[in-house]
């Protein structure tokens, strides 16, 4: 007879379930905030996560929760996590997931889903959808967890995929039945994984560094282009040191503004249209030669036809080797993480380094001075009603006085004018539509920026752009976030002067309600609403919002004829292109 008293009990009598294992796995890996829209089957997950000390920010639409998670990932270099319900909720989150992947923001979208055995036989389950198959083309990686003991592995793989190499969006599918699965607590604890070194440094080859330095030394008109990848790297001191030690003028892309102050003497932003075609060696740091840089081709770079391309030589720092030669030949690719690459370049810039010629620097300075003076004259005008320039002159002053505030910006003209007029002074303070130019990031970015930083947020929104996420002002009020939203209201998409060509009663396609009072929307939820029709009223409202840290929306009325269709990408409109 076996003496049962002598056997070893390898399992405890305590059990845990899928809900708890998801929460424990997230906490083990330092995920302390979730962005979500609760509903079946993840409602209890959000409640229990909050009870366990994870901060839960609940939104009114999943797309906005997803955008919040994505930009939180950009700001922290830790994956932002968005949780949605199945099918329609999952689909709402997909825009944010795809945008995160395109922009290289580390984000994890976790969605509940229907049971596999029903989905695969298409038996008509509640919100039945093969979500994993749909997510795969839009994400850097996608995983499904079917068993509670695999939750730790699934979350670990999602975290590592989101932040390693080129960051991006990851989808994690958790079927409803998974949450209720019960397993032994000890077994559950042992199944969890704390991810070690999820984004290891990738050291560049010394030969690549030497090749790049030799090319820079040979340049007569060198230029550095800083992209948002440079901002994400958080190698701010070394990037600034490299720019200043080499003496090379630099051009910041929009989300790289503030890596060095926009007022820095080496900034060539005010002479962009001159330096791009005139430069002979261009070093790209965390920037891609995509549409935002005219693919490195054409008139922007000094050429009119294919045979004119290749006037410049390019150095490109990127963690992905496949990025090189994606549009034009890259003469000196440097593959590695930006921090390591910049540090290696910096070590090669010795005491004998020869800075660019006075002819090149002087030509840039001359054009900068002319353009800045011309802009100053325009900003000093005070038309009635306000236009983009007179309103942004106020915003420019407010941001200068509050350089630590995070600045969110979206729209067409509201984006383009703001990008060129409002200077930034510190890194990662400007958040905007990025590579995809996607509308609707505004309020999600505002919420995440306030939650992550704990500081004030200023948002400049076109009235059309605001419409994509405007209901989230309720979220801003519910969490009492220090967000000041300024809606540039010109009564329409692009402009408010469009009319129905038939003379019928329906409004024109790009017309919005005349005289809309967006400020009343904020007031409806307990925030502060201000109707501003002059620069003085706009200034007073923004200053008070920053002082009080109360949720505020300023309805800034501007000339409805101000602006152009599609801002600076008017040429992409086939009708506009034909008119040229």
PDB file of C-alpha atoms in Angstrom, residues 299-530:
ATOM      1  CA  UNK A 299      11.980  68.787 -58.457  1.00  0.00           C
ATOM      2  CA  UNK A 300      12.256  68.804 -54.668  1.00  0.00           C
ATOM      3  CA  UNK A 301      15.758  67.383 -55.060  1.00  0.00           C
ATOM      4  CA  UNK A 302      16.769  69.460 -58.067  1.00  0.00           C
ATOM      5  CA  UNK A 303      15.708  67.094 -60.859  1.00  0.00           C
ATOM      6  CA  UNK A 304      12.835  67.223 -63.341  1.00  0.00           C
ATOM      7  CA  UNK A 305      13.254  63.855 -65.064  1.00  0.00           C
ATOM      8  CA  UNK A 306      14.520  60.420 -64.141  1.00  0.00           C
ATOM      9  CA  UNK A 307      17.914  61.134 -65.685  1.00  0.00           C
ATOM     10  CA  UNK A 308      18.290  64.089 -63.310  1.00  0.00           C
ATOM     11  CA  UNK A 309      17.915  61.957 -60.186  1.00  0.00           C
ATOM     12  CA  UNK A 310      21.004  60.999 -58.265  1.00  0.00           C
ATOM     13  CA  UNK A 311      22.429  64.482 -57.916  1.00  0.00           C
ATOM     14  CA  UNK A 312      22.863  63.896 -54.190  1.00  0.00           C
ATOM     15  CA  UNK A 313      24.669  61.143 -52.345  1.00  0.00           C
ATOM     16  CA  UNK A 314      22.852  59.692 -49.348  1.00  0.00           C
ATOM     17  CA  UNK A 315      23.897  58.341 -45.978  1.00  0.00           C
ATOM     18  CA  UNK A 316      21.049  56.575 -44.197  1.00  0.00           C
ATOM     19  CA  UNK A 317      20.918  55.437 -40.577  1.00  0.00           C
ATOM     20  CA  UNK A 318      18.163  52.884 -40.066  1.00  0.00           C
ATOM     21  CA  UNK A 319      17.677  49.756 -38.004  1.00  0.00           C
ATOM     22  CA  UNK A 320      16.149  47.970 -40.989  1.00  0.00           C
ATOM     23  CA  UNK A 321      18.619  47.025 -43.761  1.00  0.00           C
ATOM     24  CA  UNK A 322      15.778  46.739 -46.264  1.00  0.00           C
ATOM     25  CA  UNK A 323      15.022  50.455 -45.980  1.00  0.00           C
ATOM     26  CA  UNK A 324      18.163  51.326 -47.946  1.00  0.00           C
ATOM     27  CA  UNK A 325      17.690  51.772 -51.709  1.00  0.00           C
ATOM     28  CA  UNK A 326      13.901  51.774 -51.329  1.00  0.00           C
ATOM     29  CA  UNK A 327      13.627  54.809 -53.617  1.00  0.00           C
ATOM     30  CA  UNK A 328      17.108  55.929 -54.629  1.00  0.00           C
ATOM     31  CA  UNK A 329      20.594  54.532 -54.181  1.00  0.00           C
ATOM     32  CA  UNK A 330      21.953  54.862 -50.646  1.00  0.00           C
ATOM     33  CA  UNK A 331      25.707  55.377 -50.962  1.00  0.00           C
ATOM     34  CA  UNK A 332      26.514  54.807 -47.303  1.00  0.00           C
ATOM     35  CA  UNK A 333      23.915  52.757 -45.403  1.00  0.00           C
ATOM     36  CA  UNK A 334      24.455  52.413 -41.663  1.00  0.00           C
ATOM     37  CA  UNK A 335      22.405  49.618 -40.165  1.00  0.00           C
ATOM     38  CA  UNK A 336      21.851  49.669 -36.417  1.00  0.00           C
ATOM     39  CA  UNK A 337      19.930  51.377 -33.675  1.00  0.00           C
ATOM     40  CA  UNK A 338      20.124  55.150 -33.938  1.00  0.00           C
ATOM     41  CA  UNK A 339      21.730  55.672 -30.537  1.00  0.00           C
ATOM     42  CA  UNK A 340      24.609  53.306 -31.325  1.00  0.00           C
ATOM     43  CA  UNK A 341      25.046  54.636 -34.864  1.00  0.00           C
ATOM     44  CA  UNK A 342      25.144  58.277 -33.826  1.00  0.00           C
ATOM     45  CA  UNK A 343      27.549  57.521 -30.977  1.00  0.00           C
ATOM     46  CA  UNK A 344      29.858  55.722 -33.411  1.00  0.00           C
ATOM     47  CA  UNK A 345      29.758  58.629 -35.870  1.00  0.00           C
ATOM     48  CA  UNK A 346      30.381  61.094 -33.072  1.00  0.00           C
ATOM     49  CA  UNK A 347      33.505  59.211 -31.999  1.00  0.00           C
ATOM     50  CA  UNK A 348      34.861  59.625 -35.521  1.00  0.00           C
ATOM     51  CA  UNK A 349      34.417  63.390 -35.599  1.00  0.00           C
ATOM     52  CA  UNK A 350      37.766  64.431 -34.200  1.00  0.00           C
ATOM     53  CA  UNK A 351      39.479  67.716 -33.485  1.00  0.00           C
ATOM     54  CA  UNK A 352      40.581  68.048 -37.095  1.00  0.00           C
ATOM     55  CA  UNK A 353      37.057  67.928 -38.504  1.00  0.00           C
ATOM     56  CA  UNK A 354      36.473  70.640 -41.115  1.00  0.00           C
ATOM     57  CA  UNK A 355      33.044  72.243 -40.889  1.00  0.00           C
ATOM     58  CA  UNK A 356      31.053  73.157 -44.015  1.00  0.00           C
ATOM     59  CA  UNK A 357      32.208  76.140 -46.053  1.00  0.00           C
ATOM     60  CA  UNK A 358      31.076  79.645 -45.264  1.00  0.00           C
ATOM     61  CA  UNK A 359      29.637  79.844 -48.789  1.00  0.00           C
ATOM     62  CA  UNK A 360      27.151  77.020 -48.034  1.00  0.00           C
ATOM     63  CA  UNK A 361      26.296  78.209 -44.546  1.00  0.00           C
ATOM     64  CA  UNK A 362      26.051  81.822 -45.668  1.00  0.00           C
ATOM     65  CA  UNK A 363      23.701  81.000 -48.535  1.00  0.00           C
ATOM     66  CA  UNK A 364      21.426  79.122 -46.139  1.00  0.00           C
ATOM     67  CA  UNK A 365      21.543  81.911 -43.557  1.00  0.00           C
ATOM     68  CA  UNK A 366      20.649  84.498 -46.210  1.00  0.00           C
ATOM     69  CA  UNK A 367      17.587  82.583 -47.353  1.00  0.00           C
ATOM     70  CA  UNK A 368      16.546  81.832 -43.801  1.00  0.00           C
ATOM     71  CA  UNK A 369      16.700  85.497 -42.897  1.00  0.00           C
ATOM     72  CA  UNK A 370      14.587  86.504 -45.899  1.00  0.00           C
ATOM     73  CA  UNK A 371      11.974  83.828 -45.282  1.00  0.00           C
ATOM     74  CA  UNK A 372      11.791  84.499 -41.546  1.00  0.00           C
ATOM     75  CA  UNK A 373      11.388  88.243 -42.180  1.00  0.00           C
ATOM     76  CA  UNK A 374       8.673  87.588 -44.737  1.00  0.00           C
ATOM     77  CA  UNK A 375       6.870  85.281 -42.320  1.00  0.00           C
ATOM     78  CA  UNK A 376       7.177  87.855 -39.512  1.00  0.00           C
ATOM     79  CA  UNK A 377       5.406  90.435 -41.667  1.00  0.00           C
ATOM     80  CA  UNK A 378       2.583  88.026 -42.388  1.00  0.00           C
ATOM     81  CA  UNK A 379       2.238  87.005 -38.738  1.00  0.00           C
ATOM     82  CA  UNK A 380       2.110  90.628 -37.625  1.00  0.00           C
ATOM     83  CA  UNK A 381      -1.028  91.313 -39.666  1.00  0.00           C
ATOM     84  CA  UNK A 382      -4.296  91.385 -37.785  1.00  0.00           C
ATOM     85  CA  UNK A 383      -7.111  90.769 -40.266  1.00  0.00           C
ATOM     86  CA  UNK A 384     -10.765  90.498 -39.314  1.00  0.00           C
ATOM     87  CA  UNK A 385     -11.804  87.741 -39.084  1.00  0.00           C
ATOM     88  CA  UNK A 386      -8.658  85.912 -38.013  1.00  0.00           C
ATOM     89  CA  UNK A 387      -6.812  83.765 -40.526  1.00  0.00           C
ATOM     90  CA  UNK A 388      -4.431  80.863 -39.939  1.00  0.00           C
ATOM     91  CA  UNK A 389      -1.409  83.131 -39.626  1.00  0.00           C
ATOM     92  CA  UNK A 390      -2.815  85.623 -37.115  1.00  0.00           C
ATOM     93  CA  UNK A 391      -4.209  82.801 -34.966  1.00  0.00           C
ATOM     94  CA  UNK A 392      -0.975  80.797 -35.135  1.00  0.00           C
ATOM     95  CA  UNK A 393       1.042  83.854 -34.184  1.00  0.00           C
ATOM     96  CA  UNK A 394      -0.686  83.582 -30.810  1.00  0.00           C
ATOM     97  CA  UNK A 395      -0.099  79.826 -30.612  1.00  0.00           C
ATOM     98  CA  UNK A 396       3.559  80.368 -31.443  1.00  0.00           C
ATOM     99  CA  UNK A 397       3.971  82.707 -28.484  1.00  0.00           C
ATOM    100  CA  UNK A 398       2.101  80.364 -26.144  1.00  0.00           C
ATOM    101  CA  UNK A 399       4.288  77.385 -27.054  1.00  0.00           C
ATOM    102  CA  UNK A 400       7.455  79.468 -26.654  1.00  0.00           C
ATOM    103  CA  UNK A 401       6.328  80.455 -23.159  1.00  0.00           C
ATOM    104  CA  UNK A 402       5.400  76.827 -22.332  1.00  0.00           C
ATOM    105  CA  UNK A 403       8.090  74.668 -23.992  1.00  0.00           C
ATOM    106  CA  UNK A 404       7.333  71.645 -21.793  1.00  0.00           C
ATOM    107  CA  UNK A 405       3.726  71.414 -22.954  1.00  0.00           C
ATOM    108  CA  UNK A 406       3.075  68.602 -25.410  1.00  0.00           C
ATOM    109  CA  UNK A 407       1.766  69.847 -28.731  1.00  0.00           C
ATOM    110  CA  UNK A 408      -0.711  67.806 -30.791  1.00  0.00           C
ATOM    111  CA  UNK A 409      -1.556  68.872 -34.337  1.00  0.00           C
ATOM    112  CA  UNK A 410      -3.770  67.576 -37.142  1.00  0.00           C
ATOM    113  CA  UNK A 411      -5.762  68.857 -40.071  1.00  0.00           C
ATOM    114  CA  UNK A 412      -4.967  69.948 -43.621  1.00  0.00           C
ATOM    115  CA  UNK A 413      -4.150  73.666 -43.548  1.00  0.00           C
ATOM    116  CA  UNK A 414      -4.195  73.586 -39.743  1.00  0.00           C
ATOM    117  CA  UNK A 415      -1.404  71.013 -39.924  1.00  0.00           C
ATOM    118  CA  UNK A 416       0.669  72.570 -42.685  1.00  0.00           C
ATOM    119  CA  UNK A 417       0.633  76.144 -41.415  1.00  0.00           C
ATOM    120  CA  UNK A 418       1.254  75.090 -37.832  1.00  0.00           C
ATOM    121  CA  UNK A 419       4.196  72.883 -38.752  1.00  0.00           C
ATOM    122  CA  UNK A 420       5.987  75.783 -40.439  1.00  0.00           C
ATOM    123  CA  UNK A 421       5.002  78.571 -38.020  1.00  0.00           C
ATOM    124  CA  UNK A 422       5.098  77.133 -34.490  1.00  0.00           C
ATOM    125  CA  UNK A 423       8.620  76.484 -33.210  1.00  0.00           C
ATOM    126  CA  UNK A 424       9.384  73.589 -30.871  1.00  0.00           C
ATOM    127  CA  UNK A 425      12.122  73.706 -28.268  1.00  0.00           C
ATOM    128  CA  UNK A 426      12.333  70.240 -26.701  1.00  0.00           C
ATOM    129  CA  UNK A 427      12.293  66.670 -28.054  1.00  0.00           C
ATOM    130  CA  UNK A 428       9.110  64.632 -28.446  1.00  0.00           C
ATOM    131  CA  UNK A 429       6.859  67.568 -27.643  1.00  0.00           C
ATOM    132  CA  UNK A 430       5.282  67.677 -31.103  1.00  0.00           C
ATOM    133  CA  UNK A 431       2.912  64.814 -31.965  1.00  0.00           C
ATOM    134  CA  UNK A 432       1.113  64.804 -35.294  1.00  0.00           C
ATOM    135  CA  UNK A 433      -0.258  62.668 -38.135  1.00  0.00           C
ATOM    136  CA  UNK A 434       3.141  61.316 -39.157  1.00  0.00           C
ATOM    137  CA  UNK A 435       3.839  59.109 -42.159  1.00  0.00           C
ATOM    138  CA  UNK A 436       0.301  58.162 -43.093  1.00  0.00           C
ATOM    139  CA  UNK A 437      -1.240  61.611 -42.649  1.00  0.00           C
ATOM    140  CA  UNK A 438      -4.214  59.894 -41.004  1.00  0.00           C
ATOM    141  CA  UNK A 439      -7.026  62.096 -39.692  1.00  0.00           C
ATOM    142  CA  UNK A 440      -8.475  61.402 -36.274  1.00  0.00           C
ATOM    143  CA  UNK A 441      -5.359  61.086 -34.116  1.00  0.00           C
ATOM    144  CA  UNK A 442      -6.099  64.312 -32.222  1.00  0.00           C
ATOM    145  CA  UNK A 443      -8.025  63.514 -29.076  1.00  0.00           C
ATOM    146  CA  UNK A 444      -6.483  60.053 -28.615  1.00  0.00           C
ATOM    147  CA  UNK A 445      -3.021  61.603 -28.755  1.00  0.00           C
ATOM    148  CA  UNK A 446      -4.132  64.330 -26.323  1.00  0.00           C
ATOM    149  CA  UNK A 447      -5.375  61.823 -23.761  1.00  0.00           C
ATOM    150  CA  UNK A 448      -2.243  59.676 -23.975  1.00  0.00           C
ATOM    151  CA  UNK A 449       0.083  62.691 -23.874  1.00  0.00           C
ATOM    152  CA  UNK A 450      -1.570  63.994 -20.707  1.00  0.00           C
ATOM    153  CA  UNK A 451      -1.666  60.548 -19.062  1.00  0.00           C
ATOM    154  CA  UNK A 452       1.948  59.679 -19.894  1.00  0.00           C
ATOM    155  CA  UNK A 453       3.500  63.062 -19.134  1.00  0.00           C
ATOM    156  CA  UNK A 454       1.238  64.323 -16.377  1.00  0.00           C
ATOM    157  CA  UNK A 455       1.705  67.766 -17.898  1.00  0.00           C
ATOM    158  CA  UNK A 456      -0.296  70.175 -20.053  1.00  0.00           C
ATOM    159  CA  UNK A 457      -1.250  69.412 -23.641  1.00  0.00           C
ATOM    160  CA  UNK A 458      -2.091  71.870 -26.415  1.00  0.00           C
ATOM    161  CA  UNK A 459      -3.935  70.632 -29.499  1.00  0.00           C
ATOM    162  CA  UNK A 460      -4.375  72.616 -32.708  1.00  0.00           C
ATOM    163  CA  UNK A 461      -7.149  71.027 -34.753  1.00  0.00           C
ATOM    164  CA  UNK A 462      -8.808  71.791 -38.034  1.00  0.00           C
ATOM    165  CA  UNK A 463     -12.593  71.757 -37.630  1.00  0.00           C
ATOM    166  CA  UNK A 464     -12.868  68.800 -40.005  1.00  0.00           C
ATOM    167  CA  UNK A 465     -10.082  66.862 -38.287  1.00  0.00           C
ATOM    168  CA  UNK A 466     -11.639  67.477 -34.872  1.00  0.00           C
ATOM    169  CA  UNK A 467     -14.823  65.793 -36.047  1.00  0.00           C
ATOM    170  CA  UNK A 468     -13.080  62.417 -36.261  1.00  0.00           C
ATOM    171  CA  UNK A 469     -12.442  62.187 -32.523  1.00  0.00           C
ATOM    172  CA  UNK A 470     -14.290  65.127 -30.969  1.00  0.00           C
ATOM    173  CA  UNK A 471     -16.474  63.019 -28.680  1.00  0.00           C
ATOM    174  CA  UNK A 472     -13.360  62.158 -26.697  1.00  0.00           C
ATOM    175  CA  UNK A 473     -13.573  65.570 -25.043  1.00  0.00           C
ATOM    176  CA  UNK A 474     -15.899  63.694 -22.687  1.00  0.00           C
ATOM    177  CA  UNK A 475     -12.978  61.370 -21.911  1.00  0.00           C
ATOM    178  CA  UNK A 476     -10.733  64.385 -21.337  1.00  0.00           C
ATOM    179  CA  UNK A 477     -13.298  65.812 -18.906  1.00  0.00           C
ATOM    180  CA  UNK A 478     -14.008  62.473 -17.210  1.00  0.00           C
ATOM    181  CA  UNK A 479     -10.324  62.074 -16.324  1.00  0.00           C
ATOM    182  CA  UNK A 480      -9.905  65.820 -15.727  1.00  0.00           C
ATOM    183  CA  UNK A 481      -6.878  66.060 -18.007  1.00  0.00           C
ATOM    184  CA  UNK A 482      -4.985  69.353 -18.533  1.00  0.00           C
ATOM    185  CA  UNK A 483      -5.755  69.557 -22.247  1.00  0.00           C
ATOM    186  CA  UNK A 484      -6.401  72.754 -24.203  1.00  0.00           C
ATOM    187  CA  UNK A 485      -7.975  72.044 -27.591  1.00  0.00           C
ATOM    188  CA  UNK A 486      -8.076  74.846 -30.142  1.00  0.00           C
ATOM    189  CA  UNK A 487     -10.388  74.208 -33.098  1.00  0.00           C
ATOM    190  CA  UNK A 488      -9.701  76.409 -36.107  1.00  0.00           C
ATOM    191  CA  UNK A 489     -13.266  76.864 -37.289  1.00  0.00           C
ATOM    192  CA  UNK A 490     -13.665  78.043 -40.876  1.00  0.00           C
ATOM    193  CA  UNK A 491     -16.975  76.259 -41.465  1.00  0.00           C
ATOM    194  CA  UNK A 492     -15.689  73.554 -43.753  1.00  0.00           C
ATOM    195  CA  UNK A 493     -13.306  70.887 -44.908  1.00  0.00           C
ATOM    196  CA  UNK A 494     -10.344  72.964 -46.143  1.00  0.00           C
ATOM    197  CA  UNK A 495     -12.569  76.079 -46.435  1.00  0.00           C
ATOM    198  CA  UNK A 496     -16.168  76.979 -45.720  1.00  0.00           C
ATOM    199  CA  UNK A 497     -17.006  78.761 -48.955  1.00  0.00           C
ATOM    200  CA  UNK A 498     -17.987  75.774 -51.118  1.00  0.00           C
ATOM    201  CA  UNK A 499     -21.521  75.880 -52.547  1.00  0.00           C
ATOM    202  CA  UNK A 500     -23.732  73.243 -54.126  1.00  0.00           C
ATOM    203  CA  UNK A 501     -23.233  73.719 -57.882  1.00  0.00           C
ATOM    204  CA  UNK A 502     -26.821  72.637 -58.576  1.00  0.00           C
ATOM    205  CA  UNK A 503     -28.275  75.366 -56.395  1.00  0.00           C
ATOM    206  CA  UNK A 504     -30.126  72.697 -54.428  1.00  0.00           C
ATOM    207  CA  UNK A 505     -30.783  72.729 -50.689  1.00  0.00           C
ATOM    208  CA  UNK A 506     -28.114  70.177 -49.801  1.00  0.00           C
ATOM    209  CA  UNK A 507     -24.809  71.680 -48.653  1.00  0.00           C
ATOM    210  CA  UNK A 508     -21.672  71.304 -50.758  1.00  0.00           C
ATOM    211  CA  UNK A 509     -19.572  68.197 -49.985  1.00  0.00           C
ATOM    212  CA  UNK A 510     -16.884  70.134 -48.099  1.00  0.00           C
ATOM    213  CA  UNK A 511     -19.225  72.512 -46.238  1.00  0.00           C
ATOM    214  CA  UNK A 512     -19.864  72.167 -42.509  1.00  0.00           C
ATOM    215  CA  UNK A 513     -22.482  73.862 -40.303  1.00  0.00           C
ATOM    216  CA  UNK A 514     -21.961  77.605 -40.386  1.00  0.00           C
ATOM    217  CA  UNK A 515     -21.103  79.182 -37.075  1.00  0.00           C
ATOM    218  CA  UNK A 516     -20.748  75.866 -35.240  1.00  0.00           C
ATOM    219  CA  UNK A 517     -19.999  76.240 -31.520  1.00  0.00           C
ATOM    220  CA  UNK A 518     -17.525  73.489 -30.732  1.00  0.00           C
ATOM    221  CA  UNK A 519     -16.873  75.130 -27.373  1.00  0.00           C
ATOM    222  CA  UNK A 520     -20.355  74.074 -26.237  1.00  0.00           C
ATOM    223  CA  UNK A 521     -19.358  70.425 -26.657  1.00  0.00           C
ATOM    224  CA  UNK A 522     -16.682  70.796 -23.995  1.00  0.00           C
ATOM    225  CA  UNK A 523     -19.077  72.679 -21.728  1.00  0.00           C
ATOM    226  CA  UNK A 524     -21.601  69.839 -22.023  1.00  0.00           C
ATOM    227  CA  UNK A 525     -19.227  67.579 -20.090  1.00  0.00           C
ATOM    228  CA  UNK A 526     -18.130  70.063 -17.449  1.00  0.00           C
ATOM    229  CA  UNK A 527     -15.081  71.521 -19.168  1.00  0.00           C
ATOM    230  CA  UNK A 528     -14.364  75.107 -20.160  1.00  0.00           C
ATOM    231  CA  UNK A 529     -15.576  76.318 -23.552  1.00  0.00           C
ATOM    232  CA  UNK A 530     -14.425  79.609 -25.081  1.00  0.00           C
TER     233      UNK A 530
END
